[in-house]
């Protein structure tokens, strides 16, 4: 990602096994075209906290 070749990197979620997170490269030329499609509330499960 440092070279700016990739817009984003899809990585597995550490909290939700079925979910994926996308790390977005803010320096990529197509960054200006990135949009947020959906925002969801997330409640952190207290059992996962130390």
CSV table of N, CA and C in Angstrom, one decimal:
chain,number,residue,atom,x,y,z
A,1,UNK,N,0.8,-1.2,0.0
A,1,UNK,CA,0.0,0.0,0.0
A,1,UNK,C,0.9,1.3,0.0
A,2,UNK,N,2.1,1.2,0.5
A,2,UNK,CA,2.9,2.4,0.5
A,2,UNK,C,3.2,3.0,-0.9
A,3,UNK,N,3.2,2.1,-1.9
A,3,UNK,CA,3.5,2.6,-3.2
A,3,UNK,C,2.3,3.2,-3.9
A,4,UNK,N,1.1,3.1,-3.2
A,4,UNK,CA,-0.1,3.7,-3.7
A,4,UNK,C,-0.7,2.9,-4.9
A,5,UNK,N,-0.3,1.7,-5.0
A,5,UNK,CA,-0.8,0.8,-6.1
A,5,UNK,C,-2.2,0.3,-5.8
A,6,UNK,N,-2.5,0.1,-4.5
A,6,UNK,CA,-3.8,-0.5,-4.2
A,6,UNK,C,-4.7,0.5,-3.4
A,7,UNK,N,-5.9,0.5,-3.7
A,7,UNK,CA,-6.9,1.4,-3.0
A,7,UNK,C,-7.2,1.0,-1.6
A,8,UNK,N,-7.3,-0.3,-1.5
A,8,UNK,CA,-7.6,-0.9,-0.1
A,8,UNK,C,-7.1,-2.3,0.0
A,9,UNK,N,-7.2,-2.7,1.3
A,9,UNK,CA,-6.8,-4.1,1.6
A,9,UNK,C,-7.9,-4.7,2.5
A,10,UNK,N,-8.5,-5.8,2.1
A,10,UNK,CA,-9.5,-6.5,2.8
A,10,UNK,C,-8.9,-7.4,3.8
A,11,UNK,N,-9.2,-7.3,5.1
A,11,UNK,CA,-8.6,-8.1,6.1
A,11,UNK,C,-9.8,-8.7,7.0
A,12,UNK,N,-9.5,-9.9,7.6
A,12,UNK,CA,-10.6,-10.4,8.5
A,12,UNK,C,-10.8,-9.6,9.7
A,13,UNK,N,-12.0,-9.6,10.2
A,13,UNK,CA,-12.3,-8.9,11.5
A,13,UNK,C,-11.7,-9.7,12.6
A,14,UNK,N,-11.1,-9.1,13.6
A,14,UNK,CA,-10.6,-9.8,14.8
A,14,UNK,C,-11.7,-10.1,15.8
A,15,UNK,N,-12.9,-9.4,15.6
A,15,UNK,CA,-14.0,-9.6,16.5
A,15,UNK,C,-15.1,-10.4,16.0
A,16,UNK,N,-15.5,-10.2,14.7
A,16,UNK,CA,-16.6,-11.0,14.1
A,16,UNK,C,-16.0,-11.9,13.0
A,17,UNK,N,-16.0,-13.2,13.3
A,17,UNK,CA,-15.3,-14.1,12.3
A,17,UNK,C,-15.9,-14.0,10.9
A,18,UNK,N,-17.2,-13.7,10.7
A,18,UNK,CA,-17.7,-13.7,9.3
A,18,UNK,C,-17.5,-12.3,8.7
A,19,UNK,N,-17.0,-11.4,9.4
A,19,UNK,CA,-16.9,-10.0,8.8
A,19,UNK,C,-15.5,-9.7,8.3
A,20,UNK,N,-15.5,-8.7,7.5
A,20,UNK,CA,-14.2,-8.2,6.9
A,20,UNK,C,-14.1,-6.7,7.1
A,21,UNK,N,-12.9,-6.3,7.3
A,21,UNK,CA,-12.6,-4.8,7.4
A,21,UNK,C,-11.8,-4.4,6.1
A,22,UNK,N,-12.0,-3.2,5.7
A,22,UNK,CA,-11.2,-2.7,4.6
A,22,UNK,C,-10.4,-1.5,5.1
A,23,UNK,N,-9.1,-1.7,4.9
A,23,UNK,CA,-8.1,-0.7,5.2
A,23,UNK,C,-7.9,0.2,3.9
A,24,UNK,N,-8.3,1.4,4.0
A,24,UNK,CA,-8.3,2.3,2.8
A,24,UNK,C,-7.0,3.1,2.7
A,25,UNK,N,-6.4,3.1,1.6
A,25,UNK,CA,-5.2,3.9,1.3
A,25,UNK,C,-5.6,5.4,1.0
A,26,UNK,N,-5.4,6.3,1.9
A,26,UNK,CA,-5.8,7.7,1.6
A,26,UNK,C,-5.0,8.4,0.5
A,27,UNK,N,-3.9,7.8,0.2
A,27,UNK,CA,-3.0,8.4,-0.8
A,27,UNK,C,-3.3,7.9,-2.2
A,28,UNK,N,-4.2,7.0,-2.4
A,28,UNK,CA,-4.5,6.4,-3.7
A,28,UNK,C,-5.3,7.4,-4.5
A,29,UNK,N,-5.0,7.5,-5.8
A,29,UNK,CA,-5.7,8.5,-6.7
A,29,UNK,C,-7.2,8.3,-6.7
A,30,UNK,N,-7.7,7.1,-6.5
A,30,UNK,CA,-9.2,6.9,-6.5
A,30,UNK,C,-9.8,7.2,-5.2
A,31,UNK,N,-9.1,7.6,-4.2
A,31,UNK,CA,-9.7,7.8,-2.8
A,31,UNK,C,-10.8,8.8,-2.9
A,32,UNK,N,-10.8,9.8,-3.8
A,32,UNK,CA,-11.8,10.8,-3.9
A,32,UNK,C,-13.2,10.2,-4.3
A,33,UNK,N,-13.1,9.0,-4.9
A,33,UNK,CA,-14.3,8.3,-5.3
A,33,UNK,C,-14.9,7.3,-4.3
A,34,UNK,N,-14.2,7.2,-3.2
A,34,UNK,CA,-14.7,6.3,-2.1
A,34,UNK,C,-15.9,6.9,-1.4
A,35,UNK,N,-17.0,6.2,-1.2
A,35,UNK,CA,-18.1,6.7,-0.5
A,35,UNK,C,-18.5,5.7,0.6
A,36,UNK,N,-19.2,6.2,1.6
A,36,UNK,CA,-19.8,5.4,2.6
A,36,UNK,C,-21.2,5.0,2.2
A,37,UNK,N,-21.4,3.7,2.1
A,37,UNK,CA,-22.8,3.2,1.7
A,37,UNK,C,-23.7,3.0,2.8
A,38,UNK,N,-23.1,2.6,4.0
A,38,UNK,CA,-24.0,2.2,5.1
A,38,UNK,C,-23.2,2.4,6.4
A,39,UNK,N,-23.9,2.9,7.4
A,39,UNK,CA,-23.4,3.1,8.8
A,39,UNK,C,-24.3,2.3,9.7
A,40,UNK,N,-23.7,1.4,10.5
A,40,UNK,CA,-24.4,0.6,11.4
A,40,UNK,C,-23.9,0.8,12.8
A,41,UNK,N,-24.9,0.8,13.8
A,41,UNK,CA,-24.5,0.8,15.2
A,41,UNK,C,-23.8,-0.5,15.5
A,42,UNK,N,-22.8,-0.4,16.4
A,42,UNK,CA,-22.2,-1.6,16.8
A,42,UNK,C,-22.1,-1.6,18.3
A,43,UNK,N,-22.6,-2.6,19.0
A,43,UNK,CA,-22.5,-2.8,20.4
A,43,UNK,C,-21.4,-3.8,20.7
A,44,UNK,N,-20.4,-3.3,21.4
A,44,UNK,CA,-19.3,-4.2,21.8
A,44,UNK,C,-19.7,-5.2,22.9
A,45,UNK,N,-19.6,-6.4,22.7
A,45,UNK,CA,-20.0,-7.4,23.7
A,45,UNK,C,-19.1,-7.3,24.9
A,46,UNK,N,-19.7,-7.1,26.1
A,46,UNK,CA,-18.9,-6.9,27.3
A,46,UNK,C,-18.0,-8.2,27.6
A,47,UNK,N,-18.4,-9.4,27.1
A,47,UNK,CA,-17.7,-10.6,27.4
A,47,UNK,C,-16.3,-10.5,26.7
A,48,UNK,N,-16.2,-9.7,25.7
A,48,UNK,CA,-14.9,-9.6,24.9
A,48,UNK,C,-13.9,-8.6,25.6
A,49,UNK,N,-14.4,-7.8,26.5
A,49,UNK,CA,-13.5,-6.8,27.1
A,49,UNK,C,-12.7,-7.5,28.3
A,50,UNK,N,-11.5,-7.0,28.5
A,50,UNK,CA,-10.6,-7.6,29.5
A,50,UNK,C,-11.2,-7.3,30.9
